[in-house]
mmCIF file of N, CA, C and O in Angstrom:
data_model
loop_
_atom_site.group_PDB
_atom_site.id
_atom_site.type_symbol
_atom_site.label_atom_id
_atom_site.label_comp_id
_atom_site.label_asym_id
_atom_site.label_seq_id
_atom_site.Cartn_x
_atom_site.Cartn_y
_atom_site.Cartn_z
ATOM 1 N N MET Z 942 30.087 9.112 -3.837
ATOM 2 C CA MET Z 942 28.823 9.816 -4.010
ATOM 3 C C MET Z 942 27.695 8.945 -4.518
ATOM 4 O O MET Z 942 26.506 8.984 -4.183
ATOM 5 N N LYS Z 943 28.146 7.951 -5.347
ATOM 6 C CA LYS Z 943 27.169 7.078 -5.984
ATOM 7 C C LYS Z 943 26.597 6.035 -4.830
ATOM 8 O O LYS Z 943 25.459 5.673 -4.928
ATOM 9 N N ARG Z 944 27.492 5.796 -3.900
ATOM 10 C CA ARG Z 944 27.038 4.837 -2.801
ATOM 11 C C ARG Z 944 25.939 5.504 -1.946
ATOM 12 O O ARG Z 944 25.001 4.867 -1.496
ATOM 13 N N ILE Z 945 26.045 6.806 -1.733
ATOM 14 C CA ILE Z 945 24.975 7.494 -0.999
ATOM 15 C C ILE Z 945 23.641 7.420 -1.673
ATOM 16 O O ILE Z 945 22.646 7.150 -1.095
ATOM 17 N N TYR Z 946 23.706 7.569 -2.998
ATOM 18 C CA TYR Z 946 22.303 7.492 -3.702
ATOM 19 C C TYR Z 946 21.778 6.062 -3.707
ATOM 20 O O TYR Z 946 20.629 5.854 -3.618
ATOM 21 N N LEU Z 947 22.732 5.048 -3.809
ATOM 22 C CA LEU Z 947 22.343 3.689 -3.730
ATOM 23 C C LEU Z 947 21.688 3.425 -2.381
ATOM 24 O O LEU Z 947 20.605 2.710 -2.242
ATOM 25 N N TYR Z 948 22.279 3.846 -1.273
ATOM 26 C CA TYR Z 948 21.787 3.650 0.113
ATOM 27 C C TYR Z 948 20.388 4.290 0.278
ATOM 28 O O TYR Z 948 19.467 3.728 0.792
ATOM 29 N N LEU Z 949 20.329 5.543 -0.304
ATOM 30 C CA LEU Z 949 19.017 6.266 -0.250
ATOM 31 C C LEU Z 949 17.961 5.507 -0.915
ATOM 32 O O LEU Z 949 16.809 5.442 -0.474
ATOM 33 N N PHE Z 950 18.338 5.023 -2.111
ATOM 34 C CA PHE Z 950 17.360 4.315 -2.879
ATOM 35 C C PHE Z 950 16.889 3.073 -2.188
ATOM 36 O O PHE Z 950 15.678 2.786 -2.052
ATOM 37 N N VAL Z 951 17.811 2.320 -1.693
ATOM 38 C CA VAL Z 951 17.482 1.040 -0.923
ATOM 39 C C VAL Z 951 16.613 1.408 0.365
ATOM 40 O O VAL Z 951 15.647 0.691 0.582
ATOM 41 N N PHE Z 952 17.054 2.408 1.015
ATOM 42 C CA PHE Z 952 16.309 2.854 2.224
ATOM 43 C C PHE Z 952 14.898 3.205 1.916
ATOM 44 O O PHE Z 952 13.871 2.860 2.609
ATOM 45 N N SER Z 953 14.672 3.992 0.800
ATOM 46 C CA SER Z 953 13.311 4.470 0.462
ATOM 47 C C SER Z 953 12.533 3.238 0.034
ATOM 48 O O SER Z 953 11.281 3.235 0.272
ATOM 49 N N PHE Z 954 13.189 2.371 -0.677
ATOM 50 C CA PHE Z 954 12.397 1.170 -1.100
ATOM 51 C C PHE Z 954 11.944 0.316 0.048
ATOM 52 O O PHE Z 954 10.801 -0.083 0.109
ATOM 53 N N VAL Z 955 12.793 0.162 1.082
ATOM 54 C CA VAL Z 955 12.406 -0.569 2.253
ATOM 55 C C VAL Z 955 11.308 0.132 3.059
ATOM 56 O O VAL Z 955 10.328 -0.515 3.495
ATOM 57 N N ILE Z 956 11.398 1.418 3.133
ATOM 58 C CA ILE Z 956 10.338 2.168 3.874
ATOM 59 C C ILE Z 956 8.979 2.029 3.097
ATOM 60 O O ILE Z 956 7.956 1.822 3.684
ATOM 61 N N ASN Z 957 8.941 2.108 1.760
ATOM 62 C CA ASN Z 957 7.801 1.815 0.906
ATOM 63 C C ASN Z 957 7.230 0.451 1.153
ATOM 64 O O ASN Z 957 5.973 0.373 1.231
ATOM 65 N N ILE Z 958 8.070 -0.514 1.169
ATOM 66 C CA ILE Z 958 7.543 -1.819 1.458
ATOM 67 C C ILE Z 958 6.892 -1.966 2.809
ATOM 68 O O ILE Z 958 5.719 -2.521 2.927
ATOM 69 N N PHE Z 959 7.570 -1.402 3.809
ATOM 70 C CA PHE Z 959 7.029 -1.429 5.134
ATOM 71 C C PHE Z 959 5.656 -0.716 5.144
ATOM 72 O O PHE Z 959 4.641 -1.160 5.788
ATOM 73 N N GLN Z 960 5.522 0.555 4.564
ATOM 74 C CA GLN Z 960 4.320 1.257 4.534
ATOM 75 C C GLN Z 960 3.212 0.399 3.770
ATOM 76 O O GLN Z 960 2.051 0.345 4.312
ATOM 77 N N TYR Z 961 3.488 -0.283 2.762
ATOM 78 C CA TYR Z 961 2.523 -1.003 2.076
ATOM 79 C C TYR Z 961 2.043 -2.203 2.832
ATOM 80 O O TYR Z 961 0.741 -2.383 3.033
ATOM 81 N N ILE Z 962 2.792 -2.860 3.568
ATOM 82 C CA ILE Z 962 2.494 -3.978 4.329
ATOM 83 C C ILE Z 962 1.669 -3.586 5.554
ATOM 84 O O ILE Z 962 0.647 -4.172 5.947
ATOM 85 N N ASN Z 963 2.146 -2.556 6.184
ATOM 86 C CA ASN Z 963 1.433 -2.018 7.338
ATOM 87 C C ASN Z 963 -0.016 -1.472 6.973
ATOM 88 O O ASN Z 963 -0.972 -1.742 7.674
ATOM 89 N N ASP Z 964 -0.066 -0.737 5.814
ATOM 90 C CA ASP Z 964 -1.429 -0.251 5.441
ATOM 91 C C ASP Z 964 -2.411 -1.392 5.036
ATOM 92 O O ASP Z 964 -3.567 -1.381 5.352
ATOM 93 N N SER Z 965 -1.779 -2.488 4.448
ATOM 94 C CA SER Z 965 -2.615 -3.624 4.163
ATOM 95 C C SER Z 965 -3.127 -4.346 5.394
ATOM 96 O O SER Z 965 -4.327 -4.646 5.411
ATOM 97 N N ASN Z 966 -2.275 -4.404 6.465
ATOM 98 C CA ASN Z 966 -2.819 -4.999 7.655
ATOM 99 C C ASN Z 966 -3.910 -4.167 8.380
ATOM 100 O O ASN Z 966 -4.741 -4.698 8.915
ATOM 101 N N VAL Z 967 -3.621 -2.839 8.363
ATOM 102 C CA VAL Z 967 -4.604 -1.995 8.945
ATOM 103 C C VAL Z 967 -5.934 -1.995 8.255
ATOM 104 O O VAL Z 967 -6.966 -2.040 8.826
ATOM 105 N N LEU Z 968 -5.808 -2.056 6.924
ATOM 106 C CA LEU Z 968 -7.084 -2.150 6.105
ATOM 107 C C LEU Z 968 -7.827 -3.531 6.468
ATOM 108 O O LEU Z 968 -9.034 -3.467 6.588
ATOM 109 N N LYS Z 969 -7.140 -4.512 6.473
ATOM 110 C CA LYS Z 969 -7.787 -5.819 6.791
ATOM 111 C C LYS Z 969 -8.507 -5.856 8.114
ATOM 112 O O LYS Z 969 -9.569 -6.319 8.369
ATOM 113 N N ALA Z 970 -7.798 -5.311 9.107
ATOM 114 C CA ALA Z 970 -8.371 -5.116 10.489
ATOM 115 C C ALA Z 970 -9.500 -4.300 10.511
ATOM 116 O O ALA Z 970 -10.531 -4.598 11.170
ATOM 117 N N LYS Z 971 -9.526 -3.188 9.811
ATOM 118 C CA LYS Z 971 -10.631 -2.344 9.849
ATOM 119 C C LYS Z 971 -11.828 -2.992 9.093
ATOM 120 O O LYS Z 971 -13.008 -2.856 9.491
ATOM 121 N N GLU Z 972 -11.545 -3.636 7.983
ATOM 122 C CA GLU Z 972 -12.719 -4.358 7.278
ATOM 123 C C GLU Z 972 -13.289 -5.482 8.228
ATOM 124 O O GLU Z 972 -14.537 -5.564 8.146
ATOM 125 N N GLU Z 973 -12.444 -6.274 8.952
ATOM 126 C CA GLU Z 973 -13.003 -7.177 9.843
ATOM 127 C C GLU Z 973 -13.883 -6.599 10.920
ATOM 128 O O GLU Z 973 -14.912 -7.132 11.404
ATOM 129 N N LYS Z 974 -13.389 -5.446 11.511
ATOM 130 C CA LYS Z 974 -14.193 -4.795 12.506
ATOM 131 C C LYS Z 974 -15.501 -4.264 11.907
ATOM 132 O O LYS Z 974 -16.525 -4.375 12.567
ATOM 133 N N ILE Z 975 -15.534 -3.704 10.762
ATOM 134 C CA ILE Z 975 -16.731 -3.228 10.019
ATOM 135 C C ILE Z 975 -17.713 -4.439 9.837
ATOM 136 O O ILE Z 975 -18.949 -4.318 10.179
ATOM 137 N N ASN Z 976 -17.243 -5.507 9.523
ATOM 138 C CA ASN Z 976 -18.077 -6.765 9.231
ATOM 139 C C ASN Z 976 -18.656 -7.203 10.547
ATOM 140 O O ASN Z 976 -19.876 -7.596 10.669
ATOM 141 N N GLN Z 977 -17.892 -7.235 11.649
ATOM 142 C CA GLN Z 977 -18.375 -7.608 12.876
ATOM 143 C C GLN Z 977 -19.410 -6.594 13.479
ATOM 144 O O GLN Z 977 -20.488 -7.010 13.953
ATOM 145 N N MET Z 978 -19.209 -5.317 13.222
ATOM 146 C CA MET Z 978 -20.186 -4.323 13.751
ATOM 147 C C MET Z 978 -21.466 -4.393 12.912
ATOM 148 O O MET Z 978 -22.561 -4.268 13.425
ATOM 149 N N GLU Z 979 -21.361 -4.694 11.580
ATOM 150 C CA GLU Z 979 -22.587 -4.900 10.780
ATOM 151 C C GLU Z 979 -23.396 -6.104 11.311
ATOM 152 O O GLU Z 979 -24.635 -6.004 11.327
ATOM 153 N N LYS Z 980 -22.713 -7.163 11.682
ATOM 154 C CA LYS Z 980 -23.412 -8.335 12.202
ATOM 155 C C LYS Z 980 -24.119 -8.021 13.529
ATOM 156 O O LYS Z 980 -25.280 -8.339 13.720
ATOM 157 N N GLU Z 981 -23.389 -7.331 14.395
ATOM 158 C CA GLU Z 981 -23.988 -6.853 15.714
ATOM 159 C C GLU Z 981 -25.198 -5.940 15.468
ATOM 160 O O GLU Z 981 -26.209 -6.032 16.100
ATOM 161 N N LEU Z 982 -25.132 -5.077 14.450
ATOM 162 C CA LEU Z 982 -26.214 -4.145 14.203
ATOM 163 C C LEU Z 982 -27.404 -4.905 13.699
ATOM 164 O O LEU Z 982 -28.560 -4.580 14.141
ATOM 165 N N LYS Z 983 -27.185 -5.894 12.914
ATOM 166 C CA LYS Z 983 -28.357 -6.724 12.371
ATOM 167 C C LYS Z 983 -28.992 -7.391 13.502
ATOM 168 O O LYS Z 983 -30.259 -7.469 13.632
ATOM 169 N N VAL Z 984 -28.292 -7.951 14.422
ATOM 170 C CA VAL Z 984 -28.835 -8.637 15.666
ATOM 171 C C VAL Z 984 -29.566 -7.680 16.427
ATOM 172 O O VAL Z 984 -30.735 -8.047 16.915
ATOM 173 N N GLN Z 985 -29.063 -6.455 16.699
ATOM 174 C CA GLN Z 985 -29.767 -5.462 17.512
ATOM 175 C C GLN Z 985 -31.037 -5.007 16.838
ATOM 176 O O GLN Z 985 -32.024 -4.744 17.504
ATOM 177 N N LYS Z 986 -31.054 -4.856 15.477
ATOM 178 C CA LYS Z 986 -32.215 -4.427 14.751
ATOM 179 C C LYS Z 986 -33.236 -5.478 14.841
ATOM 180 O O LYS Z 986 -34.470 -5.162 14.980
ATOM 181 N N ASP Z 987 -32.851 -6.787 14.800
ATOM 182 C CA ASP Z 987 -33.789 -7.869 14.907
ATOM 183 C C ASP Z 987 -34.445 -7.822 16.305
ATOM 184 O O ASP Z 987 -35.658 -8.086 16.439
ATOM 185 N N SER Z 988 -33.593 -7.593 17.328
ATOM 186 C CA SER Z 988 -34.139 -7.489 18.705
ATOM 187 C C SER Z 988 -35.116 -6.374 18.902
ATOM 188 O O SER Z 988 -36.123 -6.530 19.505
ATOM 189 N N ILE Z 989 -34.824 -5.257 18.234
ATOM 190 C CA ILE Z 989 -35.745 -4.102 18.382
ATOM 191 C C ILE Z 989 -37.061 -4.462 17.711
ATOM 192 O O ILE Z 989 -38.163 -4.147 18.161
ATOM 193 N N GLN Z 990 -36.949 -5.016 16.499
ATOM 194 C CA GLN Z 990 -38.122 -5.391 15.790
ATOM 195 C C GLN Z 990 -39.001 -6.419 16.598
ATOM 196 O O GLN Z 990 -40.212 -6.324 16.595
ATOM 197 N N LEU Z 991 -38.363 -7.355 17.255
ATOM 198 C CA LEU Z 991 -39.083 -8.324 18.037
ATOM 199 C C LEU Z 991 -39.748 -7.706 19.197
ATOM 200 O O LEU Z 991 -40.905 -7.906 19.470
ATOM 201 N N LEU Z 992 -39.099 -6.859 19.811
ATOM 202 C CA LEU Z 992 -39.675 -6.025 20.947
ATOM 203 C C LEU Z 992 -40.803 -5.156 20.523
ATOM 204 O O LEU Z 992 -41.937 -5.076 21.199
ATOM 205 N N ASN Z 993 -40.740 -4.584 19.333
ATOM 206 C CA ASN Z 993 -41.775 -3.728 18.774
ATOM 207 C C ASN Z 993 -43.035 -4.589 18.547
ATOM 208 O O ASN Z 993 -44.114 -4.230 18.837
ATOM 209 N N ASN Z 994 -42.851 -5.806 17.999
ATOM 210 C CA ASN Z 994 -43.835 -6.720 17.683
ATOM 211 C C ASN Z 994 -44.614 -7.234 18.895
ATOM 212 O O ASN Z 994 -45.807 -7.259 18.922
ATOM 213 N N GLN Z 995 -43.798 -7.451 19.996
ATOM 214 C CA GLN Z 995 -44.382 -7.767 21.310
ATOM 215 C C GLN Z 995 -45.162 -6.702 21.822
ATOM 216 O O GLN Z 995 -46.300 -6.983 22.468
ATOM 217 N N LEU Z 996 -44.804 -5.390 21.798
ATOM 218 C CA LEU Z 996 -45.553 -4.287 22.236
ATOM 219 C C LEU Z 996 -46.839 -4.078 21.535
ATOM 220 O O LEU Z 996 -47.874 -3.701 22.061
ATOM 221 N N LYS Z 997 -46.821 -4.409 20.248
ATOM 222 C CA LYS Z 997 -47.920 -4.220 19.435
ATOM 223 C C LYS Z 997 -49.000 -5.277 19.798
ATOM 224 O O LYS Z 997 -50.257 -5.013 19.733
ATOM 225 N N GLY Z 998 -48.622 -6.419 20.272
ATOM 226 C CA GLY Z 998 -49.440 -7.576 20.709
ATOM 227 C C GLY Z 998 -50.149 -7.297 21.959
ATOM 228 O O GLY Z 998 -51.197 -7.882 22.357
ATOM 229 N N LEU Z 999 -49.558 -6.288 22.763
ATOM 230 C CA LEU Z 999 -50.251 -6.110 24.093
ATOM 231 C C LEU Z 999 -51.534 -5.321 24.024
ATOM 232 O O LEU Z 999 -52.051 -4.714 23.559
#
């Protein structure tokens, strides 16, 4: 009976480690995607501002 508890403990420990590593990787990927989208948004806002300035000059 003690072996069953030991195996359950080890199994739950391994599952928790897997979840932690997986969540960390997902979080890093999402942060990188957010940073990339923020850079793209800044470029697009600059382009819009440039076009608005050109229209005002006409």
